[in-house]
Short mmCIF file of C-alpha atoms in Angstrom, two decimals:
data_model
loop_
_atom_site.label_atom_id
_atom_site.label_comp_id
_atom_site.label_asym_id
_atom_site.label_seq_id
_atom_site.Cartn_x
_atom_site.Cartn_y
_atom_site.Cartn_z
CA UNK A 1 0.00 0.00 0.00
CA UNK A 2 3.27 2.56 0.92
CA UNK A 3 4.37 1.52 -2.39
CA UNK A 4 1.47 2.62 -3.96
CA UNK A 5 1.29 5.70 -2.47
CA UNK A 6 4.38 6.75 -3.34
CA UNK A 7 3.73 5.96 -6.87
CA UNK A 8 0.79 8.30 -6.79
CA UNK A 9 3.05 11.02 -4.80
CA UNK A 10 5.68 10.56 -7.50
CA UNK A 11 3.25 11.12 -10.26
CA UNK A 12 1.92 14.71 -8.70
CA UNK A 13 5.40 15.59 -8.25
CA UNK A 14 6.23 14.64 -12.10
CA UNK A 15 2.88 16.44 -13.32
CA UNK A 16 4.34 19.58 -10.59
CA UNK A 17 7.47 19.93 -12.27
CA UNK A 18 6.17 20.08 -15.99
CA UNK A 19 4.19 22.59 -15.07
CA UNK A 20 6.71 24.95 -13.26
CA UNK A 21 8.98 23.63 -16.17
CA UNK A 22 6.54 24.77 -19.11
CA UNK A 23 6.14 28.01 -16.70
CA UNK A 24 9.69 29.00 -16.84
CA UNK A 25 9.89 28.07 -20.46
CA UNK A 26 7.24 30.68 -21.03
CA UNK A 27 8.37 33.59 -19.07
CA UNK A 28 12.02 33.39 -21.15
CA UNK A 29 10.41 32.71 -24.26
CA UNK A 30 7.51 35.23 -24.05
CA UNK A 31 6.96 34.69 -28.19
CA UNK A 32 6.01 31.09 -27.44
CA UNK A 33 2.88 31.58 -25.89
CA UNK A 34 1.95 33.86 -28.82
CA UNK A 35 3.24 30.41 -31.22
CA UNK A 36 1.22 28.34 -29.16
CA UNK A 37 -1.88 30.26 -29.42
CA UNK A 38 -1.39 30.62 -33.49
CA UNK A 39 -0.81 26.75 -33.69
CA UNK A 40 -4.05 25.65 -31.79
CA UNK A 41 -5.93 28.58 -34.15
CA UNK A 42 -4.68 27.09 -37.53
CA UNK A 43 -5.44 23.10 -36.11
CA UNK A 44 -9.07 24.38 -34.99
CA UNK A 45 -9.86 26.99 -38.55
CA UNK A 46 -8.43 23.38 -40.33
CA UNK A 47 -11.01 21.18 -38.30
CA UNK A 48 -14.00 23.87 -38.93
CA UNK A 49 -12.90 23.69 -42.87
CA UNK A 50 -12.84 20.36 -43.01
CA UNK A 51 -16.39 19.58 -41.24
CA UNK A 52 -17.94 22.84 -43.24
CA UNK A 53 -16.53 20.85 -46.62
CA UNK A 54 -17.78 17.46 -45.34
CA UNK A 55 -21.29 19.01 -45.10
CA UNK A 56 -21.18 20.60 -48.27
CA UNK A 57 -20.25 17.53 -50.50
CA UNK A 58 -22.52 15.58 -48.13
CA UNK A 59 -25.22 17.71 -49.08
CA UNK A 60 -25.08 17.30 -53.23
CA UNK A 61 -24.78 13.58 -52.14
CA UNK A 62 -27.96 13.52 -50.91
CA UNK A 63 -29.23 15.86 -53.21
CA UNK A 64 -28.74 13.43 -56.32
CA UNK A 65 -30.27 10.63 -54.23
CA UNK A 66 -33.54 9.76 -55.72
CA UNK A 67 -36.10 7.80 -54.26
CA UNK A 68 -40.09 7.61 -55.58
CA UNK A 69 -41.08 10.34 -53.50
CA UNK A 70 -39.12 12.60 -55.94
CA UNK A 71 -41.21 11.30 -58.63
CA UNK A 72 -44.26 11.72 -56.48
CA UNK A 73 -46.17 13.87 -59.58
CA UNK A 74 -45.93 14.17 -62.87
CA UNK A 75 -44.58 17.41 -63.73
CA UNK A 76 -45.04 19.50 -66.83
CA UNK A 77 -42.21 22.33 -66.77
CA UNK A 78 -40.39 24.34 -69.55
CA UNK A 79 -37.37 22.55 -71.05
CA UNK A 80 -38.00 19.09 -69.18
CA UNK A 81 -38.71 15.88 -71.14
CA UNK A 82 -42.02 16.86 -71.86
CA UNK A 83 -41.68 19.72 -73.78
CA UNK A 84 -38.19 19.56 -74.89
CA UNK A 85 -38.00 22.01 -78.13
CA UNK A 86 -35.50 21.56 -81.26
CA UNK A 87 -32.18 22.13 -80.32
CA UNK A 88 -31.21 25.38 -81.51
CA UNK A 89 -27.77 23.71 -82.79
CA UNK A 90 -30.08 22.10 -85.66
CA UNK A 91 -32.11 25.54 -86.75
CA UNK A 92 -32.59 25.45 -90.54
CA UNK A 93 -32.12 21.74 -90.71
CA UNK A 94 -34.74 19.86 -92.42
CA UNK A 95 -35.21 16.59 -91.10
CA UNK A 96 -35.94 14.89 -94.66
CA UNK A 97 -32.37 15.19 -95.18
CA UNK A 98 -31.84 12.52 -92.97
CA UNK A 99 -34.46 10.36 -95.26
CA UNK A 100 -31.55 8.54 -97.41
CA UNK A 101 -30.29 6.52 -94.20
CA UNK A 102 -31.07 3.46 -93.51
CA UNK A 103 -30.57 2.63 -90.24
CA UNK A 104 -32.01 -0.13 -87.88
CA UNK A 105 -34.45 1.58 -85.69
CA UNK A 106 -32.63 -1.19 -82.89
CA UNK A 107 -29.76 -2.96 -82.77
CA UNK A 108 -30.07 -5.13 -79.45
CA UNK A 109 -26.76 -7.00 -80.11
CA UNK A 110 -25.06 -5.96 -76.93
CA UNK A 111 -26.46 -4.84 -73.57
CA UNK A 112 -26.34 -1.34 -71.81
CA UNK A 113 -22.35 -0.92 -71.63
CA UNK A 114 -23.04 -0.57 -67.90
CA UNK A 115 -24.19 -3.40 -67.13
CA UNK A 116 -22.73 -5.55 -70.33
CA UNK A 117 -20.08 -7.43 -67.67
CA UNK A 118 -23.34 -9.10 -65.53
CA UNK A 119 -23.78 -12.54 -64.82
CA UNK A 120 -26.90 -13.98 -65.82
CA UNK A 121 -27.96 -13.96 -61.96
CA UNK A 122 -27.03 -10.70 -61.18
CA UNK A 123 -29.28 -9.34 -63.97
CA UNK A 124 -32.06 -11.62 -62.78
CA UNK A 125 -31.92 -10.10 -59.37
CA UNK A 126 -31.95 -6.74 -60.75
CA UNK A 127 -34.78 -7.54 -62.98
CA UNK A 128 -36.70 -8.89 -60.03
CA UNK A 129 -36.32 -6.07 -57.89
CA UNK A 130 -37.27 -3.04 -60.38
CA UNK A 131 -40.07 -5.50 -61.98
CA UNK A 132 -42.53 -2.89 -59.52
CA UNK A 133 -42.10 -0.37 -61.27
CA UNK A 134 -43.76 -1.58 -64.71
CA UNK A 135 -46.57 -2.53 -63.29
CA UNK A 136 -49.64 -0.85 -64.72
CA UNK A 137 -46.91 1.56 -66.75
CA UNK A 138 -48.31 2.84 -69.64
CA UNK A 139 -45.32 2.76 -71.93
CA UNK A 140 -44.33 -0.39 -70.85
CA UNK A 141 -47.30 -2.27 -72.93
CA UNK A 142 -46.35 -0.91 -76.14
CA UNK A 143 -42.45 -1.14 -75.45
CA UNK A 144 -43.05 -5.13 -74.56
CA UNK A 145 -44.99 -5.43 -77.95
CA UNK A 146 -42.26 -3.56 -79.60
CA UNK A 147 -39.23 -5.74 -78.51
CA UNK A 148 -41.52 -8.84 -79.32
CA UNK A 149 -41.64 -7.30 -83.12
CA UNK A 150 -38.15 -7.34 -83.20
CA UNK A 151 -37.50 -10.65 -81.28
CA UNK A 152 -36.52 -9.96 -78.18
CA UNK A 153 -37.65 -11.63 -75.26
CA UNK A 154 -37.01 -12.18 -71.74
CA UNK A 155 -34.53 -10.11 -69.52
CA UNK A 156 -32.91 -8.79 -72.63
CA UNK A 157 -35.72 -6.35 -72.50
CA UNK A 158 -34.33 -4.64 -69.35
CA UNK A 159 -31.01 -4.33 -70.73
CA UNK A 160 -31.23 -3.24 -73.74
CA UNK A 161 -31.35 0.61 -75.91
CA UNK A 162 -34.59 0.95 -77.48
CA UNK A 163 -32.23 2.87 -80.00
CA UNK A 164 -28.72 3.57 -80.65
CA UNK A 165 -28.87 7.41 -80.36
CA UNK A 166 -25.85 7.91 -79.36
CA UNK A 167 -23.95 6.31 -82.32
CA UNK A 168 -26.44 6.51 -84.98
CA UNK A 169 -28.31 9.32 -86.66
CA UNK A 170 -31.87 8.86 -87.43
CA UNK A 171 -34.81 9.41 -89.89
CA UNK A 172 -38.21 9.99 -89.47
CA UNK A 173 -38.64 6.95 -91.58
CA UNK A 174 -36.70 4.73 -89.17
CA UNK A 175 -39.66 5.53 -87.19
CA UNK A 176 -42.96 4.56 -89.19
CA UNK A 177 -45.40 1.85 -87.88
CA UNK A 178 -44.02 2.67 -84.45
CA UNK A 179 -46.39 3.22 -81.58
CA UNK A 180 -46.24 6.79 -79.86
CA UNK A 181 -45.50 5.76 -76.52
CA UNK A 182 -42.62 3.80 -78.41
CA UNK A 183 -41.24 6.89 -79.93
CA UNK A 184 -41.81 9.13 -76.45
CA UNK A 185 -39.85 6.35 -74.55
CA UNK A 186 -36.82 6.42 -77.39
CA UNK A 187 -37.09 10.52 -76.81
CA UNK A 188 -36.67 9.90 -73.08
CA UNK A 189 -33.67 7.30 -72.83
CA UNK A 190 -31.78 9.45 -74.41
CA UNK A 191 -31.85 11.93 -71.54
CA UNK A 192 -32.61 8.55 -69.29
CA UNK A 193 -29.00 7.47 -70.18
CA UNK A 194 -27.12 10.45 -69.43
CA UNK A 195 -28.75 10.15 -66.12
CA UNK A 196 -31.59 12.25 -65.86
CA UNK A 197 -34.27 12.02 -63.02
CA UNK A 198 -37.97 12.25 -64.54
CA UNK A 199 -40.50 14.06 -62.87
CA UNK A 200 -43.27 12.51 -64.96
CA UNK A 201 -44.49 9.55 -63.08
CA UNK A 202 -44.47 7.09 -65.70
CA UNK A 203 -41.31 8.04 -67.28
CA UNK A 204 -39.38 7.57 -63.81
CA UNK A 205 -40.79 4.20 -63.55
CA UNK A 206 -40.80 3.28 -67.11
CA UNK A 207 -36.75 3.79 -66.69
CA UNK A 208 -36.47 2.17 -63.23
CA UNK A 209 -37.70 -0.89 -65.39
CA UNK A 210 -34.82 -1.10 -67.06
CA UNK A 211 -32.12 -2.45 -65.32
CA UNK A 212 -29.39 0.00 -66.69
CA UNK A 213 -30.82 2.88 -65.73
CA UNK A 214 -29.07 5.20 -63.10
CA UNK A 215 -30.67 8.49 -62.26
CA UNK A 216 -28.06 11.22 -60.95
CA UNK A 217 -29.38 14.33 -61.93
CA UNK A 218 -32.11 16.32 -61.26
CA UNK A 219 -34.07 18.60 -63.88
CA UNK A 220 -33.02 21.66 -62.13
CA UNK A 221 -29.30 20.43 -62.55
CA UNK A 222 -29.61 18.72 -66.15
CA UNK A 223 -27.99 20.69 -68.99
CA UNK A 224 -28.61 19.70 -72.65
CA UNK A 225 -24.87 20.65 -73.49
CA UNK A 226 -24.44 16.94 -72.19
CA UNK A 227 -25.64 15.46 -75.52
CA UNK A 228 -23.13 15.21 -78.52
CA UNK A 229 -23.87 16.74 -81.70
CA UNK A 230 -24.90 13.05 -82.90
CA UNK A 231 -27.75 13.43 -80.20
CA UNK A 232 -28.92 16.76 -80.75
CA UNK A 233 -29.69 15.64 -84.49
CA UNK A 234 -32.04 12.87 -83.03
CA UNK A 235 -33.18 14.80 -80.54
CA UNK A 236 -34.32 17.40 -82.67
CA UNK A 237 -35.97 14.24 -85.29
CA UNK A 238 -37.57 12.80 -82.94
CA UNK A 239 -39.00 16.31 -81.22
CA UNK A 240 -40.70 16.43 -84.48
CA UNK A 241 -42.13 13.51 -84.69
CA UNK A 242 -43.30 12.29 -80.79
CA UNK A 243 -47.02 12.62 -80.86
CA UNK A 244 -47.05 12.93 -77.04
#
């Protein structure tokens, strides 16, 4: 117990003399209490900037995230998916000249390059858990009937382009005997694959459907400078032609 104590007392001392130590250090270096002060006012401004930047890029995290309440409504607002003029990049451009291609309207050879690398059960459970979201979707009917035209069946459907718009440019002809909710959907993925987050009921869970689909960006945040000039040219076709 005596050797305990004096273990304790020895510690007090120890503590004692650092602090009379650290005294005497500061009245003949009267500069270092100024350094210390600095020092612990750079490590806290550092700590504040760090949280404050934390927050920030926490905040456009969440602000991305989309979940069905942000598709609560269909939405009709200027320069959304729904009313999407011709691009002014294509003003004066007749879309007749486009009439001597002939073009596949799809070429379902390869899946979405995001998701080209899935096994065959990996894109089964994906297909399973979005499957919701066609139910009682109005595009959905016609698409189905569509892909069935062409012969293509099963989960290809959810993994596939309706159209190549990216790569391709298009005709109005491509486009003849095709349903309208066909030709609005083919409108859509091409904003749908750079991400966009629909407003429109339907559309959001038309694309939530499809397997592939990733929406990142709100309307407020989309900017059409995001499509090449090989999209703008369908864009602005297709503008023209979508009954809907």
């Amino acid at each position: 117990m005596e050797e305990f104590r004096d273990r304790v007392l020895d510690a007090v001392d120890w503590v004692f003399d650092r602090f009379y130590d650290a005294k005497d250090f500061l009245t003949q270096h009267p500069n270092a209490k100024r350094w210390i002060i600095e020092g612990v006012s750079c490590v806290v401004v550092g700590i504040l900037v760090g949280v404050l930047t934390f927050n920030i890029l926490n905040h456009e995290k969440k602000k991305l995230a989309v979940t069905d309440e942000n598709a609560a409504t269909p939405v009709q607002e200027q320069g959304s998916e729904e009313n999407i003029e011709a691009g002014s990049s294509m003003d004066g451009v007749n879309p007749d000249d486009f009439a001597d291609v002939v073009i596949e309207v799809v070429d379902p050879g390869e899946y979405a390059s995001n998701i080209a690398g899935w096994s065959d059960a990996e894109i089964e459970a994906a297909v399973t858990e979005r499957s919701g979201h066609l139910e009682g979707n109005k595009y959905w009917g016609p698409v189905s009937q569509y892909w069935e035209s062409k012969g293509i069946t099963g989960n290809a459907r959810y993994c596939t382009y309706l159209a190549d718009t990216a790569n391709k440019v298009y005709s109005p002809s491509d486009f003849d005997g095709i349903a309208p909710e066909v030709i609005h959907a083919i409108k859509n993925e091409m904003y749908a694959r750079h991400g966009y987050s629909f407003r429109d009921q339907d559309l959001y869970n038309y694309f939530m459907g499809q397997i592939w689909y990733e929406p990142t960006v709100l309307p407020a945040d989309f900017s059409e400078k995001t499509f090449t000039e090989t999209e703008v040219k369908n864009l602005d076709m297709l503008n023209s032609i979508d009954p809907l």
